[in-house]
PDB file of C-alpha atoms in Angstrom:
ATOM      1  CA  UNK A   1     -43.585 -25.971   6.765  1.00 52.00           C
ATOM      2  CA  UNK A   2     -41.131 -25.016   9.913  1.00 55.00           C
ATOM      3  CA  UNK A   3     -39.132 -22.350   9.000  1.00 52.00           C
ATOM      4  CA  UNK A   4     -35.741 -22.067  10.695  1.00 53.00           C
ATOM      5  CA  UNK A   5     -33.667 -19.235  11.239  1.00 51.00           C
ATOM      6  CA  UNK A   6     -29.692 -19.925  11.182  1.00 49.00           C
ATOM      7  CA  UNK A   7     -26.648 -19.653   9.525  1.00 46.00           C
ATOM      8  CA  UNK A   8     -27.240 -21.028   5.723  1.00 46.00           C
ATOM      9  CA  UNK A   9     -24.923 -21.787   3.481  1.00 44.00           C
ATOM     10  CA  UNK A  10     -24.454 -18.099   1.738  1.00 43.00           C
ATOM     11  CA  UNK A  11     -23.741 -16.645   4.721  1.00 43.00           C
ATOM     12  CA  UNK A  12     -20.069 -16.235   5.487  1.00 42.00           C
ATOM     13  CA  UNK A  13     -18.431 -15.796   9.442  1.00 44.00           C
ATOM     14  CA  UNK A  14     -18.252 -12.285  10.601  1.00 42.00           C
ATOM     15  CA  UNK A  15     -14.989 -10.595   9.631  1.00 41.00           C
ATOM     16  CA  UNK A  16     -12.350  -9.026  11.705  1.00 42.00           C
ATOM     17  CA  UNK A  17     -10.656  -5.524  11.097  1.00 45.00           C
ATOM     18  CA  UNK A  18      -7.646  -6.083  12.661  1.00 48.00           C
ATOM     19  CA  UNK A  19      -6.625  -9.048  10.450  1.00 48.00           C
ATOM     20  CA  UNK A  20      -6.190  -9.254   7.163  1.00 48.00           C
ATOM     21  CA  UNK A  21      -5.997 -13.219   6.746  1.00 46.00           C
ATOM     22  CA  UNK A  22      -2.117 -14.715   5.814  1.00 43.00           C
ATOM     23  CA  UNK A  23      -2.045 -11.960   3.281  1.00 66.00           C
ATOM     24  CA  UNK A  24       0.328  -9.285   3.722  1.00 84.00           C
ATOM     25  CA  UNK A  25       0.929  -7.124   1.222  1.00 92.00           C
ATOM     26  CA  UNK A  26       4.946  -6.257   2.027  1.00 93.00           C
ATOM     27  CA  UNK A  27       5.604  -9.687   0.559  1.00 94.00           C
ATOM     28  CA  UNK A  28       3.624  -8.698  -3.010  1.00 95.00           C
ATOM     29  CA  UNK A  29       5.220  -4.952  -2.699  1.00 96.00           C
ATOM     30  CA  UNK A  30       8.586  -6.716  -1.926  1.00 96.00           C
ATOM     31  CA  UNK A  31       8.084  -9.467  -4.911  1.00 95.00           C
ATOM     32  CA  UNK A  32       7.894  -6.362  -7.719  1.00 96.00           C
ATOM     33  CA  UNK A  33      10.360  -4.421  -6.567  1.00 96.00           C
ATOM     34  CA  UNK A  34      12.677  -7.337  -6.906  1.00 96.00           C
ATOM     35  CA  UNK A  35      10.696  -8.606  -9.977  1.00 95.00           C
ATOM     36  CA  UNK A  36      11.124  -5.308 -11.221  1.00 95.00           C
ATOM     37  CA  UNK A  37      14.727  -4.795 -10.603  1.00 95.00           C
ATOM     38  CA  UNK A  38      14.530  -1.777  -7.832  1.00 94.00           C
ATOM     39  CA  UNK A  39      18.139  -1.235  -7.300  1.00 95.00           C
ATOM     40  CA  UNK A  40      18.566  -1.161  -4.025  1.00 94.00           C
ATOM     41  CA  UNK A  41      16.015  -4.450  -3.640  1.00 95.00           C
ATOM     42  CA  UNK A  42      18.335  -6.713  -6.195  1.00 95.00           C
ATOM     43  CA  UNK A  43      21.898  -5.773  -4.933  1.00 96.00           C
ATOM     44  CA  UNK A  44      21.298  -6.179  -1.456  1.00 95.00           C
ATOM     45  CA  UNK A  45      17.803  -8.112  -0.898  1.00 95.00           C
ATOM     46  CA  UNK A  46      18.243  -9.334   2.884  1.00 96.00           C
ATOM     47  CA  UNK A  47      18.916  -5.260   4.130  1.00 96.00           C
ATOM     48  CA  UNK A  48      16.470  -4.015   1.615  1.00 96.00           C
ATOM     49  CA  UNK A  49      13.844  -6.790   2.938  1.00 96.00           C
ATOM     50  CA  UNK A  50      14.705  -5.337   6.934  1.00 96.00           C
ATOM     51  CA  UNK A  51      13.979  -2.021   6.039  1.00 95.00           C
ATOM     52  CA  UNK A  52      10.739  -2.718   3.937  1.00 95.00           C
ATOM     53  CA  UNK A  53       9.558  -4.299   6.958  1.00 94.00           C
ATOM     54  CA  UNK A  54      10.540  -1.550   9.134  1.00 94.00           C
ATOM     55  CA  UNK A  55       8.785   0.918   7.398  1.00 95.00           C
ATOM     56  CA  UNK A  56       5.246  -1.366   7.533  1.00 94.00           C
ATOM     57  CA  UNK A  57       6.012  -1.984  11.051  1.00 93.00           C
ATOM     58  CA  UNK A  58       5.931   1.591  12.210  1.00 92.00           C
ATOM     59  CA  UNK A  59       2.801   1.953  10.340  1.00 92.00           C
ATOM     60  CA  UNK A  60      -0.899   0.842  11.156  1.00 92.00           C
ATOM     61  CA  UNK A  61      -2.304  -1.928   9.544  1.00 88.00           C
ATOM     62  CA  UNK A  62      -4.425   0.692   7.153  1.00 89.00           C
ATOM     63  CA  UNK A  63      -1.349   1.739   5.469  1.00 92.00           C
ATOM     64  CA  UNK A  64      -0.842  -1.770   3.697  1.00 90.00           C
ATOM     65  CA  UNK A  65      -4.720  -1.400   1.792  1.00 90.00           C
ATOM     66  CA  UNK A  66      -3.679   1.803   0.367  1.00 90.00           C
ATOM     67  CA  UNK A  67      -0.544   0.730  -1.078  1.00 92.00           C
ATOM     68  CA  UNK A  68      -1.389   1.169  -5.077  1.00 90.00           C
ATOM     69  CA  UNK A  69       0.531  -2.565  -5.910  1.00 92.00           C
ATOM     70  CA  UNK A  70       0.979  -0.825  -9.890  1.00 91.00           C
ATOM     71  CA  UNK A  71       2.937   1.956  -8.242  1.00 92.00           C
ATOM     72  CA  UNK A  72       5.230  -0.425  -5.704  1.00 94.00           C
ATOM     73  CA  UNK A  73       8.215   2.611  -5.945  1.00 94.00           C
ATOM     74  CA  UNK A  74       5.993   4.458  -3.900  1.00 94.00           C
ATOM     75  CA  UNK A  75       6.424   2.561  -0.529  1.00 95.00           C
ATOM     76  CA  UNK A  76      10.430   3.322  -1.486  1.00 95.00           C
ATOM     77  CA  UNK A  77       9.695   6.868  -1.913  1.00 93.00           C
ATOM     78  CA  UNK A  78       7.256   7.638   1.090  1.00 93.00           C
ATOM     79  CA  UNK A  79      10.438   5.796   2.998  1.00 94.00           C
ATOM     80  CA  UNK A  80      13.041   7.656   1.825  1.00 91.00           C
ATOM     81  CA  UNK A  81      10.330  11.134   2.779  1.00 88.00           C
ATOM     82  CA  UNK A  82      10.090   9.623   6.099  1.00 89.00           C
ATOM     83  CA  UNK A  83      13.553   9.170   6.457  1.00 88.00           C
ATOM     84  CA  UNK A  84      14.324  12.673   5.246  1.00 86.00           C
ATOM     85  CA  UNK A  85      11.709  14.024   7.642  1.00 85.00           C
ATOM     86  CA  UNK A  86      13.779  12.860  10.946  1.00 85.00           C
ATOM     87  CA  UNK A  87      16.359  15.508  10.567  1.00 82.00           C
ATOM     88  CA  UNK A  88      14.841  18.868  11.776  1.00 77.00           C
ATOM     89  CA  UNK A  89      17.693  21.033   9.545  1.00 82.00           C
ATOM     90  CA  UNK A  90      15.714  18.990   6.344  1.00 74.00           C
ATOM     91  CA  UNK A  91      11.651  19.696   7.116  1.00 76.00           C
ATOM     92  CA  UNK A  92       9.550  20.178   5.779  1.00 79.00           C
ATOM     93  CA  UNK A  93      10.408  16.989   3.038  1.00 74.00           C
ATOM     94  CA  UNK A  94       8.219  17.021  -0.273  1.00 76.00           C
ATOM     95  CA  UNK A  95       8.034  15.294  -3.071  1.00 78.00           C
ATOM     96  CA  UNK A  96       6.286  16.562  -6.450  1.00 81.00           C
ATOM     97  CA  UNK A  97       4.687  14.710  -8.888  1.00 77.00           C
ATOM     98  CA  UNK A  98       2.978  16.519 -12.224  1.00 80.00           C
ATOM     99  CA  UNK A  99      -0.331  14.127 -12.750  1.00 79.00           C
ATOM    100  CA  UNK A 100      -2.471  15.185 -15.996  1.00 85.00           C
ATOM    101  CA  UNK A 101      -5.916  15.626 -15.428  1.00 84.00           C
ATOM    102  CA  UNK A 102      -8.255  14.713 -18.515  1.00 83.00           C
ATOM    103  CA  UNK A 103     -11.900  16.701 -18.280  1.00 84.00           C
ATOM    104  CA  UNK A 104     -14.708  14.999 -19.520  1.00 83.00           C
ATOM    105  CA  UNK A 105     -17.532  16.683 -20.873  1.00 77.00           C
ATOM    106  CA  UNK A 106     -20.807  15.295 -21.323  1.00 72.00           C
ATOM    107  CA  UNK A 107     -23.958  16.290 -23.963  1.00 70.00           C
ATOM    108  CA  UNK A 108     -24.994  19.579 -21.946  1.00 67.00           C
ATOM    109  CA  UNK A 109     -21.610  20.702 -21.658  1.00 60.00           C
ATOM    110  CA  UNK A 110     -21.252  20.406 -18.220  1.00 61.00           C
ATOM    111  CA  UNK A 111     -18.012  18.230 -16.776  1.00 56.00           C
TER     112      UNK A 111
END
């Protein structure tokens, strides 16, 4: 029996990192903001969509990979912070959010 080397049915074609298929995270972000009743997204959806697209377009494609879909409001916050940072009179610009950390200890008493 001769074995032939080639592409098996379980093999997938190589992926290009420059293309994320037809999936675009900005659509999901926009939809979640509208469905969540975000004030700006609901009051003027066309303008909000343009601003959201401009925000994503000015950043590298990898930004979309880092978006936490459970916290889509962070995208709008990031957009606003970048807008504020353009004004040299308002620099530096920052936002602080308190985070609660729970430490878990093992039976040996080490974390």
